[in-house]
Coordinates of C-alpha atoms and ligand atoms in Angstrom, one line a residue:
M1 CA -15.4 1.4 1.4
I2 CA -12.3 2.3 3.4
T3 CA -12.2 2.5 7.1
L4 CA -9.8 5.3 8.2
P5 CA -7.8 4.8 11.4
T6 CA -8.9 7.2 14.2
H7 CA -5.8 9.4 14.0
A8 CA -6.4 10.1 10.2
A9 CA -10.1 10.6 10.6
R10 CA -9.5 13.0 13.5
A11 CA -7.0 15.1 11.6
I12 CA -9.4 15.3 8.6
A13 CA -12.2 16.5 10.9
Q14 CA -9.9 19.1 12.5
L15 CA -8.9 20.6 9.2
E16 CA -12.4 20.5 7.8
A17 CA -13.8 22.1 10.9
A18 CA -11.4 25.0 10.2
G19 CA -12.9 25.1 6.7
Y20 CA -10.2 23.2 4.7
E21 CA -11.2 20.4 2.4
T22 CA -9.0 17.4 3.3
W23 CA -8.6 13.8 2.0
A24 CA -6.6 10.6 2.6
V25 CA -4.4 10.1 -0.5
G26 CA -1.9 8.0 -2.4
G27 CA -0.5 4.6 -1.3
C28 CA -3.0 4.2 1.7
V29 CA -6.0 4.6 -0.7
R30 CA -4.4 2.2 -3.2
D31 CA -3.5 -0.4 -0.6
S32 CA -6.9 -0.2 1.2
L33 CA -8.8 -0.7 -2.1
R34 CA -6.8 -3.7 -3.0
G35 CA -7.4 -5.2 0.4
A36 CA -3.8 -4.7 1.8
E37 CA -2.9 -3.0 5.0
P38 CA -1.5 0.5 4.3
H39 CA 1.9 1.0 6.0
D40 CA 1.2 4.7 6.6
W41 CA -1.6 7.2 6.0
D42 CA -1.0 10.4 4.0
L43 CA -3.5 13.3 3.8
C44 CA -3.8 16.2 1.4
T45 CA -5.6 19.4 2.2
A46 CA -6.7 22.8 0.9
A47 CA -5.0 24.4 3.9
K48 CA -1.7 26.1 3.1
P49 CA 1.3 25.3 5.4
D50 CA 0.8 28.2 7.8
Q51 CA -2.9 27.4 8.0
M52 CA -2.1 23.8 8.8
Q53 CA 0.3 24.9 11.5
A54 CA -2.5 27.0 13.0
V55 CA -4.9 24.1 13.0
F56 CA -2.3 21.8 14.8
A57 CA -0.9 24.5 17.0
G58 CA -1.3 22.5 20.2
E59 CA 0.2 19.3 18.8
R60 CA 3.6 17.9 18.1
V61 CA 4.4 18.8 14.6
L62 CA 7.6 18.3 12.4
E63 CA 8.2 20.7 9.6
T64 CA 9.1 17.8 7.2
G65 CA 9.0 19.8 3.9
L66 CA 7.3 23.0 4.7
K67 CA 8.5 24.7 1.4
H68 CA 6.7 22.0 -0.5
G69 CA 3.7 22.1 1.8
T70 CA 4.4 19.0 3.9
L71 CA 4.0 18.8 7.6
T72 CA 4.1 15.7 9.9
V73 CA 1.7 15.6 12.8
L74 CA 2.9 13.2 15.5
T75 CA -0.3 11.6 16.7
G76 CA -1.0 8.8 19.2
G77 CA -1.8 6.6 16.2
G78 CA 1.6 7.3 14.5
P79 CA 3.0 10.0 12.4
L80 CA 0.7 11.6 9.8
E81 CA 2.0 13.3 6.8
I82 CA -0.2 16.1 5.5
T83 CA 0.5 18.0 2.3
S84 CA -1.2 21.1 0.9
F85 CA -2.9 20.7 -2.4
R86 CA -0.2 21.7 -4.9
M87 CA 1.0 21.7 -8.5
D88 CA 4.6 21.4 -9.3
C89 CA 6.2 23.9 -11.7
G90 CA 9.2 23.4 -13.9
Y91 CA 11.7 20.5 -13.5
T92 CA 15.0 22.0 -14.8
D93 CA 17.1 19.3 -13.1
G94 CA 14.9 16.3 -14.2
R95 CA 14.2 15.4 -10.6
H96 CA 12.9 18.2 -8.4
P97 CA 10.2 20.8 -9.1
D98 CA 11.7 24.3 -9.4
G99 CA 8.8 25.5 -7.3
V100 CA 5.4 24.5 -6.1
R101 CA 2.1 26.4 -6.4
F102 CA -0.5 25.8 -3.8
V103 CA -4.0 25.2 -5.3
T104 CA -7.5 24.8 -3.9
D105 CA -8.6 21.9 -6.0
V106 CA -7.9 18.2 -5.1
T107 CA -8.0 17.2 -8.8
A108 CA -5.1 19.5 -9.6
D109 CA -3.2 17.9 -6.7
L110 CA -3.9 14.4 -8.0
A111 CA -2.7 15.4 -11.5
R112 CA 0.9 15.9 -10.3
R113 CA 1.2 12.4 -9.0
D114 CA 3.0 9.7 -11.0
F115 CA 0.7 6.6 -11.4
T116 CA -3.1 6.5 -11.5
V117 CA -3.3 3.8 -8.8
G118 CA -1.6 6.3 -6.5
A119 CA -3.6 9.3 -7.7
M120 CA -6.8 8.6 -5.9
A121 CA -8.2 10.3 -2.7
W122 CA -10.7 9.1 -0.2
H123 CA -13.0 10.9 2.2
P124 CA -15.2 9.3 4.9
E125 CA -18.3 11.2 3.6
R126 CA -17.5 12.2 0.0
G127 CA -16.1 8.8 -0.8
L128 CA -13.6 8.2 -3.6
C129 CA -12.1 10.9 -5.8
D130 CA -10.6 9.2 -8.8
P131 CA -10.3 11.5 -11.9
F132 CA -7.7 9.4 -13.7
G133 CA -9.3 5.9 -13.7
G134 CA -7.1 4.6 -10.8
Q135 CA -9.7 2.2 -9.6
D136 CA -10.0 0.5 -13.0
D137 CA -6.3 0.3 -13.3
L138 CA -6.1 -1.2 -9.8
Q139 CA -8.7 -3.8 -10.7
N140 CA -6.9 -4.7 -13.9
G141 CA -3.5 -4.7 -12.2
V142 CA -2.1 -1.9 -14.4
L143 CA 0.4 0.8 -13.7
R144 CA -0.3 3.8 -15.9
A145 CA 1.3 7.2 -15.8
V146 CA -1.1 10.1 -15.0
G147 CA -1.3 12.3 -18.1
D148 CA 1.4 12.3 -20.8
P149 CA 3.9 9.6 -19.7
D150 CA 6.9 11.1 -21.5
A151 CA 6.3 14.4 -19.8
R152 CA 6.0 12.7 -16.4
F153 CA 9.3 10.8 -16.7
T154 CA 11.1 13.9 -18.1
E155 CA 9.9 15.9 -15.1
D156 CA 11.2 13.4 -12.7
A157 CA 13.2 10.4 -13.8
L158 CA 12.9 8.7 -10.3
R159 CA 9.4 7.8 -11.4
I160 CA 10.9 5.3 -13.9
L161 CA 12.3 3.3 -11.0
R162 CA 9.2 3.8 -8.9
G163 CA 7.3 2.2 -11.7
V164 CA 9.5 -0.9 -11.8
R165 CA 9.4 -1.0 -7.9
F166 CA 5.6 -0.9 -7.9
A167 CA 5.5 -3.6 -10.6
S168 CA 7.6 -5.8 -8.4
Q169 CA 5.7 -5.1 -5.2
L170 CA 2.2 -5.2 -6.6
G171 CA 2.7 -7.7 -9.4
F172 CA 1.2 -5.2 -11.8
A173 CA 1.9 -4.9 -15.5
I174 CA 3.1 -1.5 -16.7
E175 CA 0.7 -0.2 -19.4
P176 CA 2.5 -0.4 -22.8
E177 CA 2.5 3.4 -23.5
T178 CA 3.8 4.1 -20.0
A179 CA 6.5 1.3 -20.3
A180 CA 7.5 2.6 -23.7
A181 CA 8.0 6.2 -22.3
M182 CA 10.0 4.8 -19.4
R183 CA 12.3 3.2 -21.9
R184 CA 12.5 6.3 -24.0
Q185 CA 13.5 8.4 -21.0
V186 CA 15.7 5.8 -19.3
G187 CA 18.9 7.9 -20.1
R188 CA 17.6 10.5 -17.6
L189 CA 18.2 8.1 -14.7
V190 CA 21.7 9.6 -14.5
S191 CA 20.2 12.7 -12.9
V192 CA 18.8 10.7 -9.9
A193 CA 20.8 10.7 -6.7
A194 CA 22.6 7.4 -6.0
E195 CA 20.8 7.0 -2.6
R196 CA 17.4 7.2 -4.3
V197 CA 18.4 4.7 -7.0
R198 CA 19.5 2.4 -4.2
E199 CA 16.3 2.7 -2.2
E200 CA 14.0 2.2 -5.2
L201 CA 16.0 -0.8 -6.5
T202 CA 16.1 -2.3 -2.9
G203 CA 12.3 -2.0 -2.8
M204 CA 12.1 -3.6 -6.2
L205 CA 14.4 -6.5 -5.2
C206 CA 12.4 -7.1 -2.1
G207 CA 9.0 -7.1 -3.9
R208 CA 7.0 -10.3 -4.1
F209 CA 7.3 -10.3 -7.9
A210 CA 11.0 -9.3 -8.1
Q211 CA 11.9 -12.2 -10.4
R212 CA 9.3 -11.3 -12.9
A213 CA 10.2 -7.6 -12.7
L214 CA 13.9 -8.3 -13.2
M215 CA 13.0 -10.3 -16.3
A216 CA 10.4 -7.9 -17.8
Y217 CA 12.4 -4.7 -17.1
S218 CA 16.0 -5.8 -17.3
D219 CA 16.8 -3.1 -19.8
I220 CA 15.6 -0.4 -17.4
I221 CA 17.3 -1.9 -14.4
I222 CA 20.7 -2.2 -16.1
A223 CA 20.4 1.4 -17.2
A224 CA 20.5 2.2 -13.4
L225 CA 23.1 -0.5 -12.7
P226 CA 25.5 -0.3 -15.8
E227 CA 28.0 -2.6 -13.9
L228 CA 25.6 -5.4 -14.6
I229 CA 25.1 -4.9 -18.4
P230 CA 27.2 -7.9 -19.4
M231 CA 25.1 -10.3 -17.4
V232 CA 22.1 -9.8 -19.7
G233 CA 22.2 -12.3 -22.5
C234 CA 25.4 -14.0 -21.3
E235 CA 24.9 -17.7 -22.1
Q236 CA 26.5 -20.1 -19.7
Q237 CA 27.0 -23.0 -22.2
N238 CA 27.2 -25.4 -19.3
P239 CA 25.1 -28.5 -18.5
H240 CA 24.7 -27.4 -14.9
H241 CA 23.0 -24.2 -16.0
L242 CA 19.8 -23.8 -18.0
Y243 CA 19.7 -20.0 -18.1
T244 CA 21.7 -16.9 -19.0
V245 CA 23.6 -15.3 -16.1
W246 CA 20.9 -12.6 -15.8
E247 CA 18.0 -15.1 -15.8
H248 CA 19.7 -17.4 -13.4
S249 CA 20.3 -14.4 -11.0
A250 CA 16.7 -13.2 -11.3
R251 CA 15.4 -16.7 -10.5
A252 CA 17.9 -17.0 -7.6
V253 CA 16.7 -13.5 -6.2
G254 CA 13.1 -14.9 -6.1
Q255 CA 14.3 -17.8 -4.0
V256 CA 15.9 -15.9 -1.0
P257 CA 14.0 -14.2 1.8
A258 CA 13.0 -10.6 0.9
E259 CA 15.7 -9.0 2.9
P260 CA 17.8 -6.2 1.3
G261 CA 21.3 -7.7 2.0
L262 CA 20.3 -11.2 0.8
R263 CA 18.5 -10.0 -2.3
W264 CA 21.3 -7.6 -3.4
A265 CA 23.9 -10.4 -2.8
M266 CA 21.9 -12.8 -4.8
L267 CA 21.5 -10.3 -7.7
L268 CA 25.3 -9.7 -7.6
H269 CA 26.7 -13.1 -6.8
D270 CA 27.5 -14.0 -10.5
C271 CA 28.1 -10.5 -11.9
G272 CA 31.7 -11.4 -12.5
K273 CA 30.8 -14.4 -14.7
P274 CA 30.8 -12.6 -18.1
A275 CA 34.3 -11.3 -17.5
C276 CA 35.6 -14.8 -16.5
K277 CA 33.9 -16.8 -19.2
T278 CA 36.0 -19.3 -21.2
V279 CA 34.8 -22.0 -23.5
D280 CA 36.7 -25.3 -23.6
E281 CA 37.3 -27.6 -26.7
N282 CA 34.0 -29.3 -26.1
G283 CA 32.1 -26.0 -26.3
V284 CA 31.4 -26.0 -22.5
G285 CA 31.5 -22.6 -20.7
H286 CA 33.6 -22.2 -17.5
F287 CA 33.8 -19.2 -15.1
Y288 CA 37.0 -19.8 -13.1
G289 CA 37.6 -17.2 -10.4
H290 CA 34.2 -15.5 -10.9
P291 CA 33.4 -15.0 -7.2
Q292 CA 36.4 -12.8 -6.7
V293 CA 35.6 -10.8 -9.8
S294 CA 31.9 -10.6 -8.8
R295 CA 33.1 -9.2 -5.4
E296 CA 35.2 -6.5 -7.2
I297 CA 32.3 -5.4 -9.3
A298 CA 29.9 -5.5 -6.4
E299 CA 32.4 -3.4 -4.4
Q300 CA 32.3 -0.7 -7.1
L301 CA 28.5 -0.8 -7.3
T302 CA 27.9 -0.6 -3.5
R303 CA 30.4 2.3 -3.3
R304 CA 28.7 4.2 -6.1
L305 CA 25.2 3.6 -4.6
R306 CA 26.5 4.6 -1.1
F307 CA 25.5 1.5 0.8
S308 CA 26.2 1.6 4.5
G309 CA 29.5 0.0 5.7
E310 CA 27.5 -2.8 7.4
Q311 CA 25.4 -3.6 4.3
T312 CA 28.5 -3.5 2.0
E313 CA 30.4 -5.9 4.2
R314 CA 27.6 -8.4 4.3
I315 CA 26.9 -8.3 0.6
L316 CA 30.5 -8.6 -0.4
L317 CA 31.2 -11.5 1.9
L318 CA 28.2 -13.4 0.5
V319 CA 29.1 -12.6 -3.1
E320 CA 32.7 -13.7 -2.5
Q321 CA 31.9 -16.9 -0.6
H322 CA 28.8 -18.1 -2.5
D323 CA 30.7 -20.9 -4.1
R324 CA 32.8 -22.0 -1.2
P325 CA 31.8 -25.2 0.7
L326 CA 30.1 -24.6 4.0
G327 CA 31.2 -27.9 5.5
D328 CA 30.3 -31.5 5.1
S329 CA 31.5 -32.5 8.6
D330 CA 30.9 -31.2 12.1
K331 CA 34.6 -30.2 12.3
L332 CA 34.4 -28.1 9.0
V333 CA 31.1 -26.5 10.1
R334 CA 32.8 -25.5 13.4
R335 CA 35.7 -24.0 11.5
R336 CA 33.5 -22.0 9.2
L337 CA 31.5 -20.8 12.2
V338 CA 34.7 -19.5 13.8
Q339 CA 35.5 -17.7 10.6
I340 CA 32.2 -16.1 9.8
G341 CA 29.8 -16.5 12.7
E342 CA 26.3 -18.0 12.8
A343 CA 24.5 -15.1 11.1
R344 CA 26.7 -15.1 7.9
F345 CA 26.7 -19.0 7.9
R346 CA 22.8 -18.9 7.7
D347 CA 23.0 -16.1 5.1
L348 CA 25.3 -18.3 3.0
L349 CA 22.9 -21.2 3.4
A350 CA 20.1 -19.1 2.0
I351 CA 22.3 -17.8 -0.8
K352 CA 23.5 -21.3 -1.8
K353 CA 19.9 -22.6 -1.8
G354 CA 18.8 -19.7 -4.0
D355 CA 21.8 -20.3 -6.3
A356 CA 21.1 -24.0 -6.5
V357 CA 17.4 -23.6 -7.2
G358 CA 18.1 -20.8 -9.7
Q359 CA 20.3 -23.1 -11.8
G360 CA 17.3 -25.2 -12.6
T361 CA 19.3 -28.4 -12.8
H362 CA 20.5 -30.1 -9.6
P363 CA 17.9 -30.7 -6.9
D364 CA 20.4 -32.8 -5.0
N365 CA 22.5 -29.7 -4.2
V366 CA 19.5 -28.3 -2.3
A367 CA 19.1 -31.6 -0.3
E368 CA 22.8 -31.3 0.6
L369 CA 22.3 -27.7 1.9
F370 CA 19.5 -28.9 4.2
E371 CA 21.9 -31.5 5.5
T372 CA 24.4 -28.7 6.2
E373 CA 21.8 -26.8 8.0
R374 CA 20.9 -29.7 10.2
R375 CA 24.6 -30.1 10.9
L376 CA 24.8 -26.4 11.8
N377 CA 21.9 -26.7 14.2
H378 CA 23.5 -29.8 15.8
V379 CA 26.9 -28.1 16.3
L380 CA 25.2 -25.0 17.8
A381 CA 23.1 -27.1 20.2
Q382 CA 26.2 -28.8 21.5
D383 CA 27.2 -25.4 22.9
A384 CA 30.6 -25.9 21.3
C385 CA 33.4 -23.3 21.9
L386 CA 33.5 -21.2 18.7
S387 CA 35.2 -18.0 19.8
L388 CA 38.0 -16.7 21.9
R389 CA 35.4 -15.4 24.4
Q390 CA 34.1 -18.9 25.0
L391 CA 37.6 -20.3 25.6
A392 CA 38.2 -21.4 29.2
V393 CA 41.4 -19.3 29.4
D394 CA 42.0 -15.7 28.5
G395 CA 44.9 -13.2 27.9
N396 CA 45.7 -12.9 31.6
D397 CA 46.4 -16.6 31.8
M398 CA 48.8 -16.3 28.9
T399 CA 50.6 -13.4 30.5
A400 CA 50.9 -15.4 33.7
L401 CA 52.6 -18.2 31.7
G402 CA 55.1 -15.6 30.5
L403 CA 53.8 -14.6 27.1
H404 CA 53.8 -11.0 26.0
G405 CA 52.5 -8.8 23.1
P406 CA 51.3 -10.6 19.9
A407 CA 52.3 -14.0 21.3
V408 CA 49.3 -13.8 23.6
G409 CA 46.8 -13.6 20.8
E410 CA 48.7 -16.1 18.7
M411 CA 48.6 -18.7 21.5
L412 CA 44.9 -18.1 22.2
H413 CA 44.1 -18.6 18.5
A414 CA 46.2 -21.8 18.3
L415 CA 44.3 -23.1 21.4
L416 CA 40.9 -22.2 19.8
D417 CA 41.8 -23.9 16.6
A418 CA 42.7 -27.1 18.5
V419 CA 39.4 -27.0 20.5
V420 CA 37.4 -26.4 17.3
D421 CA 39.0 -29.3 15.6
G422 CA 38.3 -31.5 18.6
A423 CA 41.9 -32.1 19.4
L424 CA 41.7 -30.4 22.8
D425 CA 39.1 -30.2 25.5
N426 CA 37.9 -26.7 26.4
T427 CA 38.9 -27.0 30.1
R428 CA 41.3 -24.7 31.9
S429 CA 43.7 -27.4 32.9
A430 CA 43.9 -28.9 29.4
L431 CA 44.4 -25.6 27.8
L432 CA 47.1 -24.4 30.2
A433 CA 48.9 -27.7 29.9
D434 CA 48.7 -27.5 26.1
A435 CA 49.9 -23.9 26.1
R436 CA 52.9 -24.8 28.3
A437 CA 53.8 -27.7 25.9
R438 CA 53.6 -25.4 22.9
M439 CA 55.9 -22.9 24.7
E440 CA 58.5 -25.6 25.1
E441 CA 58.4 -26.7 21.5
P442 CA 61.4 -25.4 19.6
Y443 CA 60.6 -22.5 17.2
D444 CA 60.2 -23.5 13.5
Q445 CA 63.2 -22.3 11.5
Ligands
ATP1 P1 4.5 3.3 -0.9 O1 4.5 4.2 0.3 O2 3.8 2.0 -0.7 O3 5.9 3.2 -1.4 P2 3.1 5.4 -2.2 O4 2.3 5.4 -3.4 O5 2.4 5.8 -0.9 O6 3.7 4.0 -2.1 P3 5.0 7.4 -1.5 O7 6.4 7.5 -2.0 O8 4.8 7.2 -0.1 O9 4.4 6.3 -2.5 O10 4.3 8.7 -2.0 C1 2.9 9.0 -1.7 C2 2.2 9.5 -3.0 O11 2.9 10.7 -3.4 C3 2.3 8.5 -4.1 O12 1.2 7.7 -4.1 C4 2.2 9.5 -5.3 O13 0.8 9.9 -5.5 C5 2.9 10.7 -4.9 N1 4.4 10.7 -5.3 C6 5.4 10.3 -4.5 N2 6.6 10.5 -5.1 C7 6.3 10.9 -6.3 C8 7.0 11.3 -7.5 N3 8.3 11.2 -7.5 N4 6.3 11.8 -8.6 C9 5.0 12.0 -8.5 N5 4.2 11.6 -7.5 C10 4.8 11.1 -6.4
MG2 MG1 3.4 5.9 1.0

């Protein structure tokens, strides 16, 4: 039994009053049946796009994908996506249907959908419409393609990544025939737009079962991320590391908060290790310089997948700095705060904890990171001066002392460094006196 929210029930009633069969469909039915809160409600209907427009004539409507039969009605309860029953015809580009045919039968509409658990419809009076055994699969935690799996992944290769994403989000196993077809058709992922690959993989990385999905479907994931191929099977041969580079990274991903930037950075932090690996005379593996190489590889990957500038910057900073100490004294913590700010400092704490737990060897490292976090909170609580903005003097004061051009900024930075290091009080008189003294010092030759 599913209780529809008022706005969805009302839209169904409006369409049915006009004579068009209408159902709730897809993710909202799947999530309701498994006891989770749906994040949005989609409807499908026998009404064709122009008929839908007539029914919702007095309301605010977006023509989201009218050609494909999709309309969004902006209701008080949130946007509602409504799609005409349709069959997709022809997939020459391996991604988009060449055309759609509107049909009158809900079963034909469900048949075009990718996985059985998302190919169920629900109606407040007629109940569940489940022609492909979606409910059984839901109960058994199985993702199964609707119909012939090879045909489905050939039509649209994005479904391969959707499958891995659902496995990670729901913790479901992919049914063996479906998984085998995903693997046979994995070469078709090249036809999927970079943005879509990025979004599906981001969803996968942020899933509750990401670590498990990364291990079970590593071959599919690296087909979409060929930059990472060398990580799989790369042995670390090092007493500090129990796992291969890939398994270590998968475990580390599972340890950081499910936030896109953190999860991507965690996946990528060691991607340069295979290229940096050396083995010493005792047979121990080393990876000198790997954070920089990881950053270079991550840079290519984020560019190829068209990450935003902001996301790229965050990910690359975390990858590059994941191995650098954050500070074992208040003074060092303050210095690092000046360099990277509180948000990135906290990100790095999360990354370093994930890395340490993912190694599977040194629990003491994690305890040290909690100590650093405590130190960070302590430094922040002191209301310390950590940026030029907080300094008790500014550029005008420096100009008044007779400095010009770049010398102004240089002096302010020198004063900030001295304050951060505890060598100087952040008071106007102390700072001005120190600036004057510095101006009288002879220039270094
Ligand atoms: P979620 O919204 O939680 O990611 P969902 O199952 O609702 O999951 P959507 O992308 O919102 O996924 O799509 C809604 C429904 O449309 C799906 O349940 C599925 O039935 C169908 N669908 C979406 N994309 C595809 C696709 N590429 N191929 C086949 N069916 C699809
Ligand atoms: Mg959805």
